mmCIF file of C-alpha atoms in Angstrom:
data_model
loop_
_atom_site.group_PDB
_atom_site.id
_atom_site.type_symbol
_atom_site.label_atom_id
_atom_site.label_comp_id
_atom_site.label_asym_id
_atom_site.label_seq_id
_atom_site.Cartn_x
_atom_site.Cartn_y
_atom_site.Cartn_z
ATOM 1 C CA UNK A 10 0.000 0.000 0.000
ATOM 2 C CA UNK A 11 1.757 3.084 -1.088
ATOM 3 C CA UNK A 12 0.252 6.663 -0.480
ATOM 4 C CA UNK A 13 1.962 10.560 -0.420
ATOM 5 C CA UNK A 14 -0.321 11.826 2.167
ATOM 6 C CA UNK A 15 -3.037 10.942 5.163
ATOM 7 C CA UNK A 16 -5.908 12.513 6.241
ATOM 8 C CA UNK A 17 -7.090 12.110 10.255
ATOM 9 C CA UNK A 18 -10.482 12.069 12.130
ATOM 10 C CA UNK A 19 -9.880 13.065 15.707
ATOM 11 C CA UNK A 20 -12.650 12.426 18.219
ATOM 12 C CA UNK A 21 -11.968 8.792 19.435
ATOM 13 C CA UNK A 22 -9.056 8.518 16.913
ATOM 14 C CA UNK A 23 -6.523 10.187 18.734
ATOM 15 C CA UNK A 24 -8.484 10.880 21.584
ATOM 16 C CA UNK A 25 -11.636 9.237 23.370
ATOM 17 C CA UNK A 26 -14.750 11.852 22.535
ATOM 18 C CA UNK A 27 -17.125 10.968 25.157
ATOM 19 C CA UNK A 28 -15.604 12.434 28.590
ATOM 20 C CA UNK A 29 -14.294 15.149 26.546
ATOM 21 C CA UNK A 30 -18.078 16.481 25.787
ATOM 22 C CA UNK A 31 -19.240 15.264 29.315
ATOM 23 C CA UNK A 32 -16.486 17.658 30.310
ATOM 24 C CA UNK A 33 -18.232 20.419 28.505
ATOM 25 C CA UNK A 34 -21.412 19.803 29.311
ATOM 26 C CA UNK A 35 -20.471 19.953 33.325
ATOM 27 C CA UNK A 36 -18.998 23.255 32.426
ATOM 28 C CA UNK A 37 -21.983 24.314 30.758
ATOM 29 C CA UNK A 38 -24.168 23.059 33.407
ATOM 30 C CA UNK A 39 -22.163 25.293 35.946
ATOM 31 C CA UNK A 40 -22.469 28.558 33.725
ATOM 32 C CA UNK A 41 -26.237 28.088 34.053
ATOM 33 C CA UNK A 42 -26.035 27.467 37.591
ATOM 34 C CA UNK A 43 -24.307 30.523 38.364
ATOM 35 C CA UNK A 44 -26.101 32.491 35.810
ATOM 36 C CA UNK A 45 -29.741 31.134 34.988
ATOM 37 C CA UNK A 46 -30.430 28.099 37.517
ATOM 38 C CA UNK A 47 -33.924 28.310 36.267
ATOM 39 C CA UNK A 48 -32.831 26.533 33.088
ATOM 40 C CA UNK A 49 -30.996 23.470 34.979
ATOM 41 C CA UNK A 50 -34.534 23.077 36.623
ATOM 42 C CA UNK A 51 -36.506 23.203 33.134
ATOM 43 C CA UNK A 52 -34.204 21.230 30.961
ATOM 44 C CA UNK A 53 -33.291 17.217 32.534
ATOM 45 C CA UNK A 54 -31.147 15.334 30.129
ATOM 46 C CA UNK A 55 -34.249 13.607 29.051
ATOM 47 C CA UNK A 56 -35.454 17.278 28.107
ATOM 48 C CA UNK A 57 -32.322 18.542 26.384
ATOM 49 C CA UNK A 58 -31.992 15.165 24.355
ATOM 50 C CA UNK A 59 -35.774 15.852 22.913
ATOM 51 C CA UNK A 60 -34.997 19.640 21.524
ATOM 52 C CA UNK A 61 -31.842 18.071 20.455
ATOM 53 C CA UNK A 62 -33.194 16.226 18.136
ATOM 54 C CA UNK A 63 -36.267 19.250 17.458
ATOM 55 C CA UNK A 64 -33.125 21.361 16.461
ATOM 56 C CA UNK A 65 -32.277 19.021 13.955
ATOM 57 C CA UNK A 66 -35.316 18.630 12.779
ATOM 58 C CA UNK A 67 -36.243 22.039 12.354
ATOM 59 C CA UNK A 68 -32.356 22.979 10.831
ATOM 60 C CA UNK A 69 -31.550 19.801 8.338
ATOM 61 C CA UNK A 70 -29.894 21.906 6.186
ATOM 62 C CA UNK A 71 -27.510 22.785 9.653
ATOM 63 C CA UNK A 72 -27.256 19.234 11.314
ATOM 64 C CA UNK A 73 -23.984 18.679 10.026
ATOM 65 C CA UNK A 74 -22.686 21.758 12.025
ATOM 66 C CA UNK A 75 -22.834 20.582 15.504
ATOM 67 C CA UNK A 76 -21.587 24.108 16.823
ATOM 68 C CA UNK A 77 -25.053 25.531 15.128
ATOM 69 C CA UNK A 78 -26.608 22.831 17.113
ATOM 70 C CA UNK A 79 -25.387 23.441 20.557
ATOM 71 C CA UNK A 80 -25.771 27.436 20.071
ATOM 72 C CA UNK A 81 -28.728 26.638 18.749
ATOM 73 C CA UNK A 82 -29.821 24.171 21.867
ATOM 74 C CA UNK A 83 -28.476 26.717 24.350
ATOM 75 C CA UNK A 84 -30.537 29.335 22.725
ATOM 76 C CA UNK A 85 -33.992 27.752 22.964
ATOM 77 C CA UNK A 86 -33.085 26.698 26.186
ATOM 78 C CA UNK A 87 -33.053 30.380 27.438
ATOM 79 C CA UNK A 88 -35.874 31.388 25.458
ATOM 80 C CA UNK A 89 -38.169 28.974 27.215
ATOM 81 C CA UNK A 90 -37.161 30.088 30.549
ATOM 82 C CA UNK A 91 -38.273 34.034 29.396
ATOM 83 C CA UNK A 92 -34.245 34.686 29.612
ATOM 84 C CA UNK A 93 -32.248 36.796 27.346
ATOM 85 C CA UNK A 94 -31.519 34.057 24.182
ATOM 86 C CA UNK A 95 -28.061 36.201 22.887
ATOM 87 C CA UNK A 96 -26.127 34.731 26.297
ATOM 88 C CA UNK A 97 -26.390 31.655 24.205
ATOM 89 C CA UNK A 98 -22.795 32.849 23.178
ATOM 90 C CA UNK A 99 -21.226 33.193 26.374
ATOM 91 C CA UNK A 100 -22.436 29.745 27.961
ATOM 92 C CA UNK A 101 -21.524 28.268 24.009
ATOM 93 C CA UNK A 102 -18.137 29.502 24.776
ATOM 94 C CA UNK A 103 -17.353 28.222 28.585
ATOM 95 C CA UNK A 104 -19.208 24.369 26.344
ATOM 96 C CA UNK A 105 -16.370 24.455 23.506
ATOM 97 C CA UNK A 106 -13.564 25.993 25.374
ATOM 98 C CA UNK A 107 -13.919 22.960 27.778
ATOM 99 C CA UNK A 108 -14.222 20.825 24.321
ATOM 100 C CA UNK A 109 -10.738 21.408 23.653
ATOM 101 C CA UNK A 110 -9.094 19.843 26.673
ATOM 102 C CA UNK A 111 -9.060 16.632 25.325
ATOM 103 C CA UNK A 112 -6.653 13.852 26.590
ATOM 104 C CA UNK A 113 -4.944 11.846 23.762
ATOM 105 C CA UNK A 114 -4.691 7.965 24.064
ATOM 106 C CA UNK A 115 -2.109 6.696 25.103
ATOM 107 C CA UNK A 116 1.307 7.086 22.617
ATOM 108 C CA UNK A 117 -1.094 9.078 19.896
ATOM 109 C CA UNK A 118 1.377 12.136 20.555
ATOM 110 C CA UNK A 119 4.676 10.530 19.668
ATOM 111 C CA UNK A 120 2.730 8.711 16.912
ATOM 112 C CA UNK A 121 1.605 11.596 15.223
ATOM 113 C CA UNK A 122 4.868 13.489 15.934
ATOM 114 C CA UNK A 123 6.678 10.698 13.963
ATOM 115 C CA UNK A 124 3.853 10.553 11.255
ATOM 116 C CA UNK A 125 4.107 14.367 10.738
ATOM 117 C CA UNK A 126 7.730 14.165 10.053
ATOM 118 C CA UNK A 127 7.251 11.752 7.154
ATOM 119 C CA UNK A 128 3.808 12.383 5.685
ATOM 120 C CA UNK A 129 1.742 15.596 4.996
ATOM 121 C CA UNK A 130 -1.511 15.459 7.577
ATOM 122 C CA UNK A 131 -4.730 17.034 7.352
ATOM 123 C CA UNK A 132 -7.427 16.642 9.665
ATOM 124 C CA UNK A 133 -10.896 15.997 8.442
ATOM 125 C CA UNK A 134 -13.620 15.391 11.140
ATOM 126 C CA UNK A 135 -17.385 15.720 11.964
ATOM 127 C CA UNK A 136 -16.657 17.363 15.082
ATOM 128 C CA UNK A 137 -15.566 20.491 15.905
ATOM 129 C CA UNK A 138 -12.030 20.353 17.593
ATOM 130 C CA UNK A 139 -9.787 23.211 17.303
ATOM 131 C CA UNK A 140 -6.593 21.970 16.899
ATOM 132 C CA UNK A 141 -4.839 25.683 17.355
ATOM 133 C CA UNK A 142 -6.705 25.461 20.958
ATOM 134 C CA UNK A 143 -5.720 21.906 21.195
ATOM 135 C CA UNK A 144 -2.058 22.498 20.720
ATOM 136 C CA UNK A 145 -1.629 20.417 17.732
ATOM 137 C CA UNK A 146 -2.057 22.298 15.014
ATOM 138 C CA UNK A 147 1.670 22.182 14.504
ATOM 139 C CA UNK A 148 1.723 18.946 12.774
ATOM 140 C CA UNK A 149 -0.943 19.756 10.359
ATOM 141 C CA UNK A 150 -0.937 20.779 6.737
ATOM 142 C CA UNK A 151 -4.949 21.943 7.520
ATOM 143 C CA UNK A 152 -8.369 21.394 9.489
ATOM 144 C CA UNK A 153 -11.165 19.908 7.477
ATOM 145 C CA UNK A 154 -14.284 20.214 9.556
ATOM 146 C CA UNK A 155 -18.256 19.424 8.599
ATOM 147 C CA UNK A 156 -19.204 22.793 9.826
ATOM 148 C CA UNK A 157 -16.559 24.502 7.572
ATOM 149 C CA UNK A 158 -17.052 22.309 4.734
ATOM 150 C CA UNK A 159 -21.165 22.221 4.579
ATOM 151 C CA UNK A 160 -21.323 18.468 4.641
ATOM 152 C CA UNK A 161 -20.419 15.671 7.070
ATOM 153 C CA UNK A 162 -18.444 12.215 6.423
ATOM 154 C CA UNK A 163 -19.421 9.651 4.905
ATOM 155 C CA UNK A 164 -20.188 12.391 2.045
ATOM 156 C CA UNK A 165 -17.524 12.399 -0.026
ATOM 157 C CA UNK A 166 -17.299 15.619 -0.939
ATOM 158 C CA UNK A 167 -15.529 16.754 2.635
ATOM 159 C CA UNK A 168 -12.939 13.735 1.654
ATOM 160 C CA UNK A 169 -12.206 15.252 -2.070
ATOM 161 C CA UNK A 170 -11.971 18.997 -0.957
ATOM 162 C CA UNK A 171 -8.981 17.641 1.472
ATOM 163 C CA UNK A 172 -7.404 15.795 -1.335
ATOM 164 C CA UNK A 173 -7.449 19.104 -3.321
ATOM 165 C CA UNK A 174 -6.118 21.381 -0.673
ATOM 166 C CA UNK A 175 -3.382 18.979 -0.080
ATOM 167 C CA UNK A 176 -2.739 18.637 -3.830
ATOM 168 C CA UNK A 177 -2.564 15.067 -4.038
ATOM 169 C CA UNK A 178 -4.890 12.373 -5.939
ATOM 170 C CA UNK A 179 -7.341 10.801 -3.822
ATOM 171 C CA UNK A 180 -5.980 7.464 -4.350
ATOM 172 C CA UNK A 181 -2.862 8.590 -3.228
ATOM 173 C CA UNK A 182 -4.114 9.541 -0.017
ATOM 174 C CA UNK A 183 -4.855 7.768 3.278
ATOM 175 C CA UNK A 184 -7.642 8.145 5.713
ATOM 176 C CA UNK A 185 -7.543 6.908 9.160
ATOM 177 C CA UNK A 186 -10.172 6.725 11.323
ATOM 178 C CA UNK A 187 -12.398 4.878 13.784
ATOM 179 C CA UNK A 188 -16.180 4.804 12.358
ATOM 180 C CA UNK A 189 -16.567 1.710 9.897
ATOM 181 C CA UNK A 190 -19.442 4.120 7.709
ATOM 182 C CA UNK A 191 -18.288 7.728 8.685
ATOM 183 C CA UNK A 192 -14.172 7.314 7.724
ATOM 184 C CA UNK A 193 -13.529 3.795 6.235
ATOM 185 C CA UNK A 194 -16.399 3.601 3.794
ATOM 186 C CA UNK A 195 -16.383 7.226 3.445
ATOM 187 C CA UNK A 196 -12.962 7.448 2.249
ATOM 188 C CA UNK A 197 -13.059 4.561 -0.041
ATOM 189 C CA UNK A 198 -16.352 5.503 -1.593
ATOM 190 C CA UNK A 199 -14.382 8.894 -2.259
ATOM 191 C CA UNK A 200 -11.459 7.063 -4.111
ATOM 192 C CA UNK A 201 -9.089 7.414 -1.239
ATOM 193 C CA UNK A 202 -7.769 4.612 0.557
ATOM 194 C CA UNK A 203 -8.621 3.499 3.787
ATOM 195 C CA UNK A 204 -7.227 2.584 7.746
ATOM 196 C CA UNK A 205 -9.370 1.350 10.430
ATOM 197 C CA UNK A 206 -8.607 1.933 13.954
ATOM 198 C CA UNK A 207 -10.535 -0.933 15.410
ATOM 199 C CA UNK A 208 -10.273 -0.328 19.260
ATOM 200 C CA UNK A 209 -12.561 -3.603 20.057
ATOM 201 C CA UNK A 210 -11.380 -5.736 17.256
ATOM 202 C CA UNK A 211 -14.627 -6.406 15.684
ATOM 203 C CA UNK A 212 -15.204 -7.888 12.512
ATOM 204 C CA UNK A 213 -15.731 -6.197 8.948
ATOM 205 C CA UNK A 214 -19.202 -6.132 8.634
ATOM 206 C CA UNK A 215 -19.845 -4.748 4.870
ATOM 207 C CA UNK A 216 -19.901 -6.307 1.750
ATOM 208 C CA UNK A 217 -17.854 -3.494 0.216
ATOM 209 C CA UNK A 218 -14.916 -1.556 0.880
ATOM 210 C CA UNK A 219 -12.928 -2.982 3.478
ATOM 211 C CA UNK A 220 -10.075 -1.462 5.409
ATOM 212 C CA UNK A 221 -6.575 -1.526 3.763
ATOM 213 C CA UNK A 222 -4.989 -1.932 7.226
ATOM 214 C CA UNK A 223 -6.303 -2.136 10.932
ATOM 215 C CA UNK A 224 -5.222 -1.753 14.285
ATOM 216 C CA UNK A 225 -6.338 -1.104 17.542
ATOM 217 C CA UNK A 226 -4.976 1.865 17.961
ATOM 218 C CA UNK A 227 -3.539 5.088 16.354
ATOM 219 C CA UNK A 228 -0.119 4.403 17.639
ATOM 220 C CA UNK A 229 0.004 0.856 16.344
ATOM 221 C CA UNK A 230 -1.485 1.431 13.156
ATOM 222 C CA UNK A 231 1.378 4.280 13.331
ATOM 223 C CA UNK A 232 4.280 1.770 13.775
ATOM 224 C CA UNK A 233 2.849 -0.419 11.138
ATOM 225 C CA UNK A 234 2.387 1.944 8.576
ATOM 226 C CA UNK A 235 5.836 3.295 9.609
ATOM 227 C CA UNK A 236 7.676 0.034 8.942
ATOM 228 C CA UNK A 237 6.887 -0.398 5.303
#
């Protein structure tokens, strides 16, 4: 397998996604304590997951910009406790400045330190981690993100505008990535070619498209892809 360039998804690729946004949401939670407790006593989880999915409904043309959907969220939130809606932005900004303290798997650092040394990166995720705010951006060529681009993974679209910024033929690039659909089908169904980081070591469970290479982990798939 032979490729000039690799493109990255982040959340639970180089770090695990879930406390990272229960983080965040236990900072947001103690914004609107301190600032409008009548909104932790409206809103249960149960509560927030139902407009959750209302905002989606109500935005398709926005639900693959999950920033729009958490302003968005915090907005209606406020609005149907008879509060001022525009603080939506402040508590929105203690939420995503918490999303960036994220705490990289084990070995993902020195992995993508050696990686970066031989390969051009770009990162190209659903999410929306700021790698600047991270402290990685260092070893990137660029951020690819669904809100910037106007279309999530598996679309293919989001996969082809990386190729072109980087300047190198889809086929000649490699995605890595966690999400069987989302990155490894994505990718391939875009022409590029594909890794799977299969943390539980599950099978492949399409008819199409399998992974190039797997591992279960960023830093092994690292060393592997290293040693050829």
């Amino acid at each position: 397998m032979s490729f000039k360039a690799l493109t990255l998804d982040l959340d639970d690729t180089l770090w695990p996604i879930a406390p990272t946004i229960q983080a965040a949401e236990v900072a947001a939670n103690a914004w609107f304590a301190e600032h409008a407790p009548v909104v932790l006593e409206a809103w249960n989880e149960g509560g927030r997951l139902l407009l959750r999915n209302r905002v989606v409904a109500a935005f398709p043309d926005q639900r693959h910009d999950l920033g729009f959907l958490r302003r968005e969220m915090f907005r209606q939130m406020l609005a149907d406790c008879g509060l001022d809606d525009r603080r939506a932005a402040e508590v929105y900004e203690v939420f995503i400045a918490e999303r960036q303290r994220v705490t990289l798997y084990p070995g993902a650092l020195a992995a993508l330190e050696k990686l970066a040394a031989r390969y051009p990166l770009a990162a190209v995720s659903n999410g929306n981690a700021d790698l600047a705010r991270i402290g990685l951006d260092q070893h990137f060529r660029f951020s690819l993100s669904a809100g910037e681009h106007g279309a999530a993974k598996p679309d293919p679209g989001i996969f082809l505008a990386a190729c072109e910024r980087l300047g190198i033929d889809a086929g000649e690039v490699l995605h890595v990535g966690d999400d069987p659909h989302t990155d490894v089908l994505g990718a391939r169904r875009a022409g590029l070619r594909a890794a799977w980081i299969n943390v539980e070591g599950l099978p492949w469970a399409h008819d199409e498209h399998a992974p190039e290479i797997e591992a279960e982990s960023f830093a092994e798939l690292v060393e592997r892809l290293l040693q050829r």
